XYZ file of C-alpha atoms in Angstrom:
677
model
C 0.000 0.000 0.000
C 1.573 3.266 -1.114
C 2.067 6.257 1.155
C -0.287 8.396 -0.933
C -3.035 5.774 -0.634
C -2.537 5.656 3.129
C -2.792 9.449 3.288
C -5.965 9.222 1.209
C -7.411 6.858 3.800
C -6.398 9.320 6.504
C -8.138 12.094 4.548
C -11.290 10.008 4.359
C -11.300 9.883 8.156
C -12.288 13.564 8.029
C -15.725 12.321 6.970
C -16.302 11.903 10.695
C -16.704 15.695 10.818
C -19.781 15.849 8.541
C -21.197 12.833 10.377
C -20.852 14.705 13.677
C -22.404 17.800 12.083
C -25.269 15.713 10.732
C -25.886 14.289 14.202
C -25.824 17.824 15.604
C -28.401 19.005 13.044
C -30.614 16.041 13.914
C -30.375 16.782 17.636
C -31.143 20.460 17.086
C -34.089 19.557 14.874
C -35.340 17.139 17.542
C -35.075 19.846 20.215
C -36.954 22.278 17.962
C -39.697 19.725 17.460
C -39.943 19.066 21.188
C -40.190 22.795 21.795
C -42.986 23.103 19.259
C -44.763 20.127 20.798
C -44.711 21.758 24.224
C -45.884 25.056 22.743
C -48.778 23.395 20.906
C -49.802 21.462 24.028
C -49.846 24.726 25.934
C -51.941 26.322 23.170
C -54.345 23.382 23.283
C -54.736 23.766 27.055
C -55.441 27.475 26.717
C -57.927 26.794 23.930
C -59.734 24.205 26.042
C -60.123 26.723 28.867
C -61.287 29.367 26.404
C -63.888 26.985 24.974
C -65.208 26.267 28.437
C -65.201 29.956 29.363
C -67.201 30.937 26.274
C -69.861 28.394 27.028
C -69.144 26.044 24.164
C -70.495 22.735 25.408
C -68.055 19.899 25.875
C -69.119 16.456 24.708
C -71.072 14.507 27.338
C -69.170 12.133 29.614
C -69.700 8.420 29.346
C -70.795 6.163 26.490
C -72.652 7.766 23.606
C -74.400 6.881 20.378
C -73.242 8.942 17.436
C -75.820 10.196 15.012
C -74.348 10.253 11.530
C -75.593 12.384 8.675
C -77.055 10.516 5.718
C -76.091 11.918 2.341
C -79.363 10.710 0.776
C -82.772 9.431 1.860
C -82.663 5.886 3.223
C -85.240 3.345 2.089
C -86.433 1.186 5.009
C -86.379 -2.285 3.434
C -84.241 -4.369 5.806
C -81.277 -4.295 3.485
C -78.084 -2.336 4.215
C -77.349 -1.099 0.683
C -78.202 2.505 1.603
C -75.866 2.344 4.614
C -72.614 1.474 2.741
C -70.876 4.758 3.637
C -72.113 4.677 7.247
C -71.650 1.022 8.235
C -67.813 1.308 8.697
C -68.635 3.483 11.734
C -71.282 1.157 13.245
C -71.074 0.861 17.050
C -70.701 -2.516 18.729
C -73.303 -2.855 21.499
C -73.291 -6.592 22.095
C -73.101 -8.107 25.583
C -69.795 -8.689 27.362
C -66.919 -10.011 25.322
C -69.141 -10.601 22.305
C -69.591 -6.912 21.510
C -69.787 -7.581 17.778
C -72.973 -9.628 18.253
C -74.985 -6.415 17.943
C -73.858 -3.533 15.747
C -76.030 -0.424 15.554
C -75.911 2.556 13.223
C -78.139 5.603 13.587
C -78.377 8.353 10.976
C -80.559 11.272 10.059
C -81.382 13.351 7.051
C -83.292 16.610 7.123
C -86.448 15.161 8.609
C -86.082 11.551 9.721
C -84.074 9.446 12.184
C -83.029 5.984 10.963
C -81.781 2.940 12.837
C -79.953 -0.137 11.523
C -79.358 -3.007 13.966
C -77.278 -5.951 12.715
C -77.350 -9.087 14.856
C -75.026 -12.044 14.463
C -77.194 -15.033 15.438
C -77.578 -18.256 13.499
C -80.557 -19.547 15.564
C -84.146 -19.123 14.460
C -86.564 -18.536 17.374
C -88.539 -15.407 16.471
C -92.139 -14.403 16.971
C -94.316 -11.393 16.262
C -93.909 -8.568 18.799
C -97.544 -8.919 19.929
C -97.105 -12.661 20.602
C -96.548 -13.458 24.309
C -93.914 -16.014 23.329
C -91.747 -13.274 21.808
C -90.259 -12.645 25.274
C -88.534 -16.052 24.956
C -87.427 -15.669 21.359
C -84.747 -13.714 19.535
C -85.276 -9.959 19.432
C -83.635 -6.567 19.816
C -84.612 -4.531 22.872
C -84.888 -0.809 21.994
C -85.246 1.916 24.640
C -86.033 5.549 23.746
C -85.629 8.251 26.387
C -86.742 11.867 25.912
C -86.542 13.943 29.075
C -88.610 12.163 31.711
C -90.327 9.900 29.198
C -89.065 6.428 28.444
C -90.512 3.710 26.210
C -89.277 0.211 25.351
C -89.833 -1.681 22.091
C -89.302 -5.335 21.239
C -88.000 -5.438 17.663
C -88.692 -8.840 16.130
C -90.811 -10.625 13.553
C -91.958 -14.174 13.030
C -90.829 -13.999 9.376
C -88.712 -11.672 7.245
C -90.539 -8.553 6.252
C -92.428 -5.705 7.891
C -93.398 -5.683 11.559
C -95.093 -3.425 14.109
C -93.558 -3.165 17.572
C -95.883 -1.769 20.271
C -94.397 0.480 22.966
C -94.102 -0.502 26.609
C -94.410 2.486 28.927
C -96.125 5.852 28.946
C -95.217 9.011 27.070
C -96.608 11.604 24.774
C -93.552 12.692 22.773
C -92.430 9.148 21.978
C -94.354 6.977 19.452
C -96.768 4.283 20.678
C -95.444 1.793 18.151
C -92.627 1.523 15.636
C -92.720 0.132 12.106
C -89.709 -1.609 10.665
C -88.330 -4.292 8.391
C -86.462 -7.495 9.286
C -84.288 -9.451 6.875
C -82.269 -12.596 7.481
C -79.183 -14.243 6.047
C -77.037 -17.194 7.006
C -75.187 -15.370 9.786
C -78.041 -13.495 11.450
C -80.629 -10.808 10.813
C -80.959 -7.072 10.251
C -83.595 -4.719 11.564
C -84.154 -1.357 9.898
C -86.656 1.252 11.061
C -87.478 4.937 10.769
C -88.737 7.068 13.619
C -91.689 9.297 12.892
C -91.128 12.892 11.828
C -90.173 15.181 14.682
C -89.152 12.382 17.084
C -85.594 12.950 18.326
C -84.909 11.112 21.617
C -82.136 12.300 23.908
C -81.010 8.771 24.721
C -81.255 5.458 22.930
C -80.564 2.016 24.341
C -80.135 -1.191 22.376
C -79.658 -4.755 23.576
C -79.949 -8.138 21.917
C -81.866 -11.096 23.409
C -80.831 -14.551 22.289
C -83.199 -17.457 22.977
C -80.186 -19.722 23.421
C -79.398 -17.952 26.693
C -81.697 -17.822 29.678
C -80.923 -14.215 30.605
C -79.959 -11.098 28.655
C -78.578 -7.785 29.812
C -81.104 -4.961 29.646
C -80.594 -2.108 27.248
C -78.701 0.828 28.755
C -79.700 4.143 27.166
C -76.813 6.175 25.796
C -76.679 9.872 25.099
C -77.231 10.619 21.414
C -74.752 13.108 20.027
C -74.114 14.457 16.548
C -71.876 16.935 14.828
C -72.573 20.348 16.414
C -72.622 23.119 13.805
C -73.071 25.807 16.459
C -70.039 24.661 18.414
C -67.999 24.594 15.190
C -68.971 28.204 14.404
C -68.132 29.313 17.933
C -64.779 27.543 17.759
C -63.762 29.018 14.410
C -62.573 32.489 15.650
C -60.334 30.871 18.257
C -58.241 28.800 15.818
C -54.966 30.289 14.414
C -54.139 30.253 10.704
C -52.977 26.965 9.150
C -54.308 25.161 12.211
C -57.161 22.722 12.541
C -58.975 22.076 15.825
C -61.375 19.177 16.445
C -63.565 18.503 19.451
C -63.851 14.755 19.981
C -66.249 12.829 22.209
C -65.706 9.453 23.803
C -64.786 6.669 21.390
C -63.336 9.313 19.040
C -66.583 10.716 17.617
C -66.223 14.132 16.007
C -68.397 16.774 17.650
C -67.025 19.965 16.097
C -64.078 21.124 14.031
C -62.780 24.510 12.976
C -59.884 25.902 10.977
C -58.125 24.646 7.909
C -54.844 22.792 7.956
C -53.883 23.667 4.342
C -50.692 21.615 4.610
C -50.322 21.351 0.861
C -50.504 25.144 0.458
C -47.943 25.729 3.183
C -45.625 23.201 1.627
C -46.013 24.680 -1.818
C -45.004 28.154 -0.628
C -42.286 27.561 1.926
C -41.182 23.953 2.233
C -38.119 22.634 0.344
C -38.341 20.946 -3.013
C -38.248 17.283 -3.890
C -34.581 16.723 -3.118
C -34.756 18.839 0.036
C -37.856 16.936 1.104
C -36.007 13.665 0.548
C -33.026 14.906 2.575
C -35.269 16.005 5.427
C -37.350 12.833 5.498
C -34.419 10.399 5.140
C -31.419 12.087 6.765
C -32.810 14.462 9.378
C -36.182 13.269 10.628
C -36.901 9.724 9.464
C -39.741 7.699 10.913
C -42.516 10.174 11.703
C -45.006 8.206 13.784
C -48.140 10.292 13.378
C -51.401 8.610 12.399
C -52.431 9.097 8.790
C -56.083 8.515 9.789
C -56.157 12.103 11.065
C -56.133 13.301 7.446
C -59.388 13.881 5.648
C -62.970 14.172 6.933
C -64.144 11.288 9.091
C -66.940 11.117 11.670
C -64.678 9.111 13.961
C -60.967 9.665 14.645
C -59.395 6.252 15.124
C -55.827 7.395 15.937
C -53.387 6.493 18.697
C -53.003 10.160 19.690
C -56.777 10.467 20.242
C -57.018 7.249 22.264
C -54.124 8.357 24.463
C -55.830 11.685 25.145
C -59.155 9.924 25.827
C -57.337 7.823 28.415
C -56.350 11.026 30.226
C -52.754 11.491 28.938
C -51.820 14.331 26.535
C -50.258 13.158 23.268
C -48.225 14.688 20.441
C -47.093 13.329 17.096
C -45.618 14.347 13.750
C -46.652 13.119 10.361
C -45.574 13.898 6.845
C -47.840 15.322 4.190
C -47.945 13.350 0.953
C -47.768 16.485 -1.190
C -45.289 19.319 -0.990
C -43.016 18.134 1.799
C -44.526 19.910 4.819
C -45.023 18.215 8.188
C -47.993 18.313 10.534
C -47.743 18.524 14.309
C -50.680 17.062 16.252
C -51.445 17.678 19.922
C -54.343 15.980 21.725
C -55.330 16.846 25.298
C -58.061 15.261 27.458
C -61.203 17.189 28.453
C -61.850 16.223 32.061
C -64.159 17.508 34.742
C -65.679 16.267 37.979
C -68.241 14.343 35.908
C -65.507 12.300 34.223
C -63.865 12.137 30.831
C -65.747 14.281 28.317
C -63.524 13.689 25.297
C -60.458 15.310 23.809
C -59.354 18.438 22.000
C -57.173 17.733 18.953
C -55.090 20.518 17.385
C -53.113 20.055 14.171
C -50.635 22.585 12.838
C -48.904 22.541 9.458
C -45.244 23.326 10.012
C -43.620 25.355 7.290
C -40.454 26.469 9.062
C -38.951 23.330 10.580
C -38.141 21.377 7.370
C -36.920 24.555 5.698
C -34.565 25.491 8.549
C -33.294 21.943 8.958
C -32.620 21.613 5.233
C -30.848 24.958 5.127
C -28.669 23.923 8.058
C -27.876 20.568 6.483
C -27.186 22.051 3.043
C -24.912 24.681 4.589
C -23.145 22.016 6.615
C -22.760 19.816 3.541
C -21.353 22.675 1.464
C -18.833 23.805 4.069
C -17.901 20.193 4.776
C -17.276 19.459 1.110
C -15.092 22.557 0.785
C -13.165 21.691 3.952
C -12.842 18.083 2.853
C -11.586 19.109 -0.584
C -9.030 21.469 0.951
C -7.893 18.852 3.471
C -7.688 16.215 0.754
C -5.685 18.510 -1.529
C -3.299 19.409 1.301
C -2.836 15.781 2.304
C -2.303 14.674 -1.308
C 0.226 17.472 -1.866
C 1.973 16.571 1.368
C 1.934 12.884 0.407
C 3.316 13.630 -3.052
C 6.070 15.819 -1.573
C 6.898 13.207 1.044
C 6.947 10.415 -1.536
C 9.201 12.477 -3.825
C 11.640 13.180 -0.998
C 11.700 9.517 0.054
C 12.285 8.449 -3.567
C 15.230 10.869 -3.798
C 16.724 9.324 -0.666
C 16.091 5.823 -1.988
C 17.663 6.591 -5.362
C 20.741 8.043 -3.656
C 21.058 4.932 -1.487
C 20.725 2.663 -4.542
C 23.363 4.653 -6.412
C 25.669 4.346 -3.402
C 25.128 0.597 -3.350
C 25.821 0.261 -7.089
C 28.976 2.362 -6.843
C 30.241 0.535 -3.727
C 29.556 3.367 -1.334
C 30.473 6.329 -3.546
C 28.051 9.210 -4.198
C 28.358 11.607 -7.116
C 27.349 14.495 -4.840
C 26.031 15.290 -1.370
C 23.320 13.097 0.126
C 19.878 14.559 -0.743
C 17.874 16.060 2.138
C 20.953 16.103 4.378
C 20.278 19.741 5.268
C 16.535 19.199 5.975
C 15.551 19.931 9.599
C 12.862 17.217 9.853
C 12.984 13.459 10.437
C 13.818 12.750 6.773
C 16.821 15.043 7.194
C 17.930 12.977 10.194
C 17.514 9.827 8.117
C 19.477 11.360 5.218
C 22.330 12.351 7.530
C 22.368 8.833 8.975
C 22.518 7.448 5.420
C 25.347 9.859 4.606
C 27.365 8.666 7.583
C 26.661 5.071 6.640
C 27.697 5.694 3.026
C 30.888 7.371 4.207
C 31.707 4.367 6.386
C 30.941 1.960 3.551
C 33.017 4.044 1.115
C 35.955 4.156 3.507
C 35.741 0.412 4.056
C 35.472 -0.194 0.316
C 38.519 1.998 -0.331
C 40.375 0.018 2.291
C 39.433 -3.237 0.580
C 40.449 -1.860 -2.800
C 43.924 -0.916 -1.519
C 44.251 -4.055 0.533
C 45.785 -5.989 -2.365
C 48.581 -3.496 -2.880
C 49.207 -3.248 0.846
C 49.300 -6.995 1.293
C 51.539 -7.507 -1.717
C 53.985 -4.946 -0.328
C 53.896 -6.396 3.185
C 54.150 -10.041 2.043
C 57.136 -9.564 -0.265
C 59.727 -9.423 2.558
C 58.556 -12.460 4.620
C 58.057 -14.368 1.369
C 61.652 -13.616 0.346
C 62.842 -14.835 3.759
C 60.918 -18.079 3.334
C 62.333 -18.661 -0.154
C 65.929 -17.935 0.941
C 65.518 -20.260 3.919
C 64.275 -23.011 1.630
C 67.245 -22.410 -0.720
C 69.657 -22.681 2.236
C 68.043 -25.950 3.280
C 68.779 -27.362 -0.149
C 72.517 -26.938 0.564
C 72.371 -28.873 3.802
C 71.960 -32.539 4.463
C 68.263 -33.060 4.924
C 66.909 -36.527 5.752
C 65.169 -38.245 2.906
C 61.928 -38.402 4.894
C 61.903 -34.594 5.164
C 62.471 -33.987 1.418
C 58.722 -34.237 0.484
C 57.829 -31.657 3.107
C 60.553 -29.363 1.806
C 59.172 -29.725 -1.732
C 55.652 -28.904 -0.558
C 56.901 -25.827 1.272
C 58.719 -24.629 -1.851
C 55.585 -25.239 -3.949
C 53.432 -23.296 -1.483
C 55.884 -20.434 -1.487
C 55.766 -20.316 -5.292
C 51.983 -20.207 -5.269
C 51.999 -17.530 -2.622
C 54.414 -15.517 -4.739
C 52.079 -15.860 -7.695
C 49.216 -14.525 -5.610
C 51.294 -11.584 -4.401
C 52.287 -10.736 -7.975
C 48.594 -10.893 -9.026
C 47.634 -8.568 -6.218
C 50.364 -6.176 -7.262
C 49.026 -6.375 -10.798
C 45.623 -5.056 -9.610
C 47.254 -1.917 -8.246
C 49.202 -1.424 -11.449
C 46.028 -1.873 -13.497
C 44.203 0.828 -11.520
C 47.092 3.256 -12.038
C 47.378 2.344 -15.704
C 43.670 2.835 -16.330
C 43.595 6.143 -14.458
C 46.463 7.509 -16.615
C 45.094 6.297 -19.957
C 44.973 8.800 -22.866
C 41.782 9.240 -24.925
C 41.517 9.338 -28.697
C 38.831 9.177 -31.396
C 38.251 5.764 -32.946
C 35.554 3.624 -34.546
C 34.001 1.507 -31.801
C 32.232 -0.710 -34.361
C 35.530 -1.626 -36.006
C 37.078 -2.320 -32.595
C 34.277 -4.681 -31.556
C 34.337 -6.408 -34.960
C 38.107 -6.918 -34.735
C 37.872 -8.354 -31.237
C 35.104 -10.714 -32.390
C 37.297 -11.994 -35.228
C 40.019 -12.803 -32.712
C 37.603 -14.522 -30.352
C 36.309 -16.998 -32.926
C 39.540 -18.984 -32.747
C 39.238 -19.178 -28.954
C 35.611 -20.325 -28.753
C 36.635 -24.020 -28.697
C 33.431 -25.344 -30.237
C 31.145 -22.637 -28.871
C 29.019 -20.524 -31.236
C 29.851 -16.813 -31.384
C 26.981 -14.577 -32.491
C 27.757 -11.017 -33.550
C 25.338 -8.114 -34.002
C 26.704 -4.705 -35.080
C 25.140 -1.478 -36.363
C 25.383 -0.946 -40.138
C 27.396 2.272 -39.875
C 30.542 3.259 -38.055
C 30.269 4.334 -34.387
C 32.633 7.245 -33.650
C 33.807 7.140 -30.051
C 36.202 9.127 -27.880
C 38.032 6.957 -25.373
C 40.877 4.523 -24.782
C 40.596 1.752 -27.414
C 43.189 -0.458 -25.722
C 41.272 -0.396 -22.459
C 37.942 -1.068 -24.200
C 39.524 -4.045 -25.964
C 40.977 -5.245 -22.654
C 37.505 -5.006 -21.041
C 36.025 -7.014 -23.933
C 38.772 -9.620 -23.459
C 37.879 -9.941 -19.792
C 34.183 -10.303 -20.611
C 34.872 -12.886 -23.307
C 37.209 -14.850 -21.023
C 34.541 -14.840 -18.318
C 31.877 -15.978 -20.835
C 34.023 -18.834 -22.090
C 34.636 -19.991 -18.534
C 30.929 -20.440 -17.838
C 29.569 -21.432 -21.280
C 29.224 -25.199 -21.650
C 30.738 -26.934 -24.720
C 28.421 -26.510 -27.700
C 26.820 -23.421 -26.140
C 26.593 -19.940 -27.591
C 28.092 -16.499 -26.901
C 26.400 -13.356 -28.285
C 28.260 -10.053 -28.748
C 26.328 -6.923 -29.794
C 26.849 -3.164 -30.088
C 24.171 -0.475 -29.913
C 24.787 3.258 -30.138
C 22.741 6.428 -29.808
C 23.287 10.090 -29.100
C 24.001 9.468 -25.396
C 26.708 6.830 -25.938
C 27.219 3.186 -26.778
C 26.344 -0.131 -25.128
C 28.416 -3.255 -25.679
C 26.527 -6.360 -24.612
C 27.992 -9.837 -24.294
C 25.634 -12.694 -23.338
C 26.454 -16.318 -22.868
C 24.604 -19.529 -22.259
C 25.087 -20.987 -18.795
C 23.899 -21.043 -15.241
C 22.317 -17.784 -13.987
C 23.897 -15.489 -11.453
C 22.795 -15.607 -7.815
C 20.776 -12.526 -6.878
C 23.263 -11.595 -4.153
C 26.190 -11.562 -6.635
C 24.766 -9.239 -9.274
C 25.744 -6.069 -7.399
C 29.104 -7.395 -6.057
C 30.343 -9.149 -9.186
C 32.354 -6.155 -10.448
C 34.157 -5.581 -7.131
C 37.814 -6.415 -6.615
C 38.730 -9.856 -5.210
C 35.239 -11.236 -5.955
C 34.922 -14.333 -8.150
C 32.510 -17.188 -8.690
C 35.362 -19.510 -9.741
C 36.950 -19.744 -6.303
C 35.149 -22.917 -5.377
C 36.195 -24.669 -8.574
C 39.814 -23.594 -8.213
C 40.081 -24.449 -4.524
C 41.804 -27.769 -3.953
C 42.778 -28.322 -7.610
C 46.380 -27.170 -7.195
C 45.807 -24.191 -9.510
C 46.367 -20.588 -8.598
C 43.139 -19.178 -7.126
C 41.229 -16.738 -9.300
C 41.273 -13.318 -7.625
C 38.300 -11.807 -9.475
C 40.223 -8.944 -11.106
C 38.827 -9.365 -14.630
C 35.346 -7.941 -14.050
C 36.860 -5.379 -11.712
C 38.915 -4.133 -14.665
C 35.713 -4.023 -16.761
C 34.074 -1.778 -14.171
C 37.105 0.533 -14.005
C 37.086 0.876 -17.801
C 33.345 1.647 -17.795
C 33.736 4.291 -15.074
C 36.693 5.818 -16.964
C 34.370 6.243 -19.953
C 31.615 7.842 -17.775
C 29.521 4.723 -17.790
C 28.790 1.629 -15.827
C 28.984 -2.156 -16.086
C 25.997 -4.398 -15.355
C 25.324 -8.103 -15.174
C 21.796 -9.540 -15.390
C 20.216 -12.919 -15.970
C 18.440 -13.448 -19.274
C 14.661 -13.317 -19.120
C 14.291 -16.964 -20.183
C 16.862 -18.131 -17.611
C 19.166 -19.589 -20.283
C 22.219 -17.555 -19.339
C 23.783 -14.251 -18.296
C 24.231 -10.918 -20.085
C 27.046 -8.443 -19.308
C 26.711 -4.903 -20.595
C 29.265 -2.121 -20.887
C 27.401 1.210 -21.040
C 29.814 4.020 -21.996
C 29.320 7.694 -22.786
C 32.981 8.335 -23.660
C 35.909 9.987 -21.938
C 35.603 13.761 -21.471
C 37.456 15.835 -24.044
C 40.219 18.037 -22.687
C 40.120 21.745 -23.405
C 42.592 23.263 -25.853
C 44.081 25.397 -23.095
C 44.844 22.289 -21.037
C 46.436 20.630 -24.052
C 48.561 23.688 -24.754
C 49.832 23.963 -21.190
C 50.847 20.327 -21.225
C 52.751 20.861 -24.458
């Protein structure tokens, strides 16, 4: 993993800043919403007190029967087709846990009051209302209460169709009998009736009697309530703009409402657009839990907020509007008095500021974060690029020092830098100096040893010569011969070491001249063919002459060393390839041979003095050890010609290639030539 990629990962860690800002915006938005919830609850409480103070009647406490408004005249035929829009709000009045056994719906139009009672009962034990046995059959017990008057009716029929139910009890305002229709199906029966014109009881009670049970609970009259137009008109001046207030009775029945929410209009004027709406809904305030059933016009509000308020606990919620992107805040408070729970007051307010402010804050945060992130990323990338460039300079200098055996062509890069890389560069410089000094010591070691070994070697040889003139036992003669042979070999080694010093001095003092390098390489190749000893010599030269300024004798000597080395490692029947390539920067002589590849550790050290791969083969054979001066001479010649010598393994692993890359010896100025003359 590169340093720049690591710095990029570090730069990406700055994304924690926008995440923290996003969390901050969400918390602020949540606090704003909580503040608005408390404010709306307080407004609802004040409105409830104002309603009571102005004499607007609260819904009655306790169970009620809700009188719905019929959109059209209902035909009393025992069928429920005319009640399709009203039946979803039928009230369950059955006994005990089986409340769905009896479902009642009452409605009115301009003149009449209608009742639909649906009974779930599969038994068939019904009689006419006037029959004494009807008390033991299946019927619906109806109680009408108007002021002090109360009358009871037994709604039943021996067969489907019309029936007349006489009244039980006294009263003048309530009818003496009721006419209705009864229809049956597989699950039970339906009773539909219409009260006479002008009859509007204050309370109505309904109970079902099933012949399968010995006893039945009596009908308990409930207060009849309906939507109060007068209360709605009185409530209208108290409601703020873009706010809707609803007065709800027990079980969520709507008694009065005032105001207009107009959430779509608010959203169209002030709320953010589609993308801003998406940002607000997904990133800032996801998961609004408000009840969607509060939307629209319904006679009954079946919402969790309403039920919580009807239980005596204030409730708040938020919900999103499908169009435009606004949000609606709902607050529901209970209406309680000494008589009990009267209902709830529900206030809804379309919020046009909260999404807009939250989106503006988030968009501003996103913009500033992107700018800061871009700046931080650019700075980190620039710093990473600068740091990588400086490290590469230090690496290249170290590699050059390794290739040149500890010598640098100039000062160590970054050595004057005051930071940690400067400390590292200065440490490298000291290390290179130590390596260079040690390498210089090794290079002069041969001449020093040859000088120091000459005197003791002469003493050993003279002592051996003196022993030859004395009587030496025959058993000691072999040891004397071995000592003389070892001294001769040691002398050969000392002379070879002295030769290395002479070669260095000879190469350093060589004179340069202009010559044709192509002709030189071709001439050397012609001489090598006789020495190949069965090996194939391949030659590749440029078509034209290659002018070159240098020491031709030294170049030829370097080629001789390379060819001798190639012959030593090329198996019989193998091949040796010699080539020359030239361009404007200089010339490259390449000599490749078939054979075993070089070890990786030897490729950099092969051109050093006293380094050879033939030591193991020469050791123990009685021959003079190879001191590794040939390739050392090649390197000295290359450096004299402002170049370098390299050794690499062939790509296919079939052998080794040595290259002599030379730019030429520098030309001396005319003034220097004149002063020497």
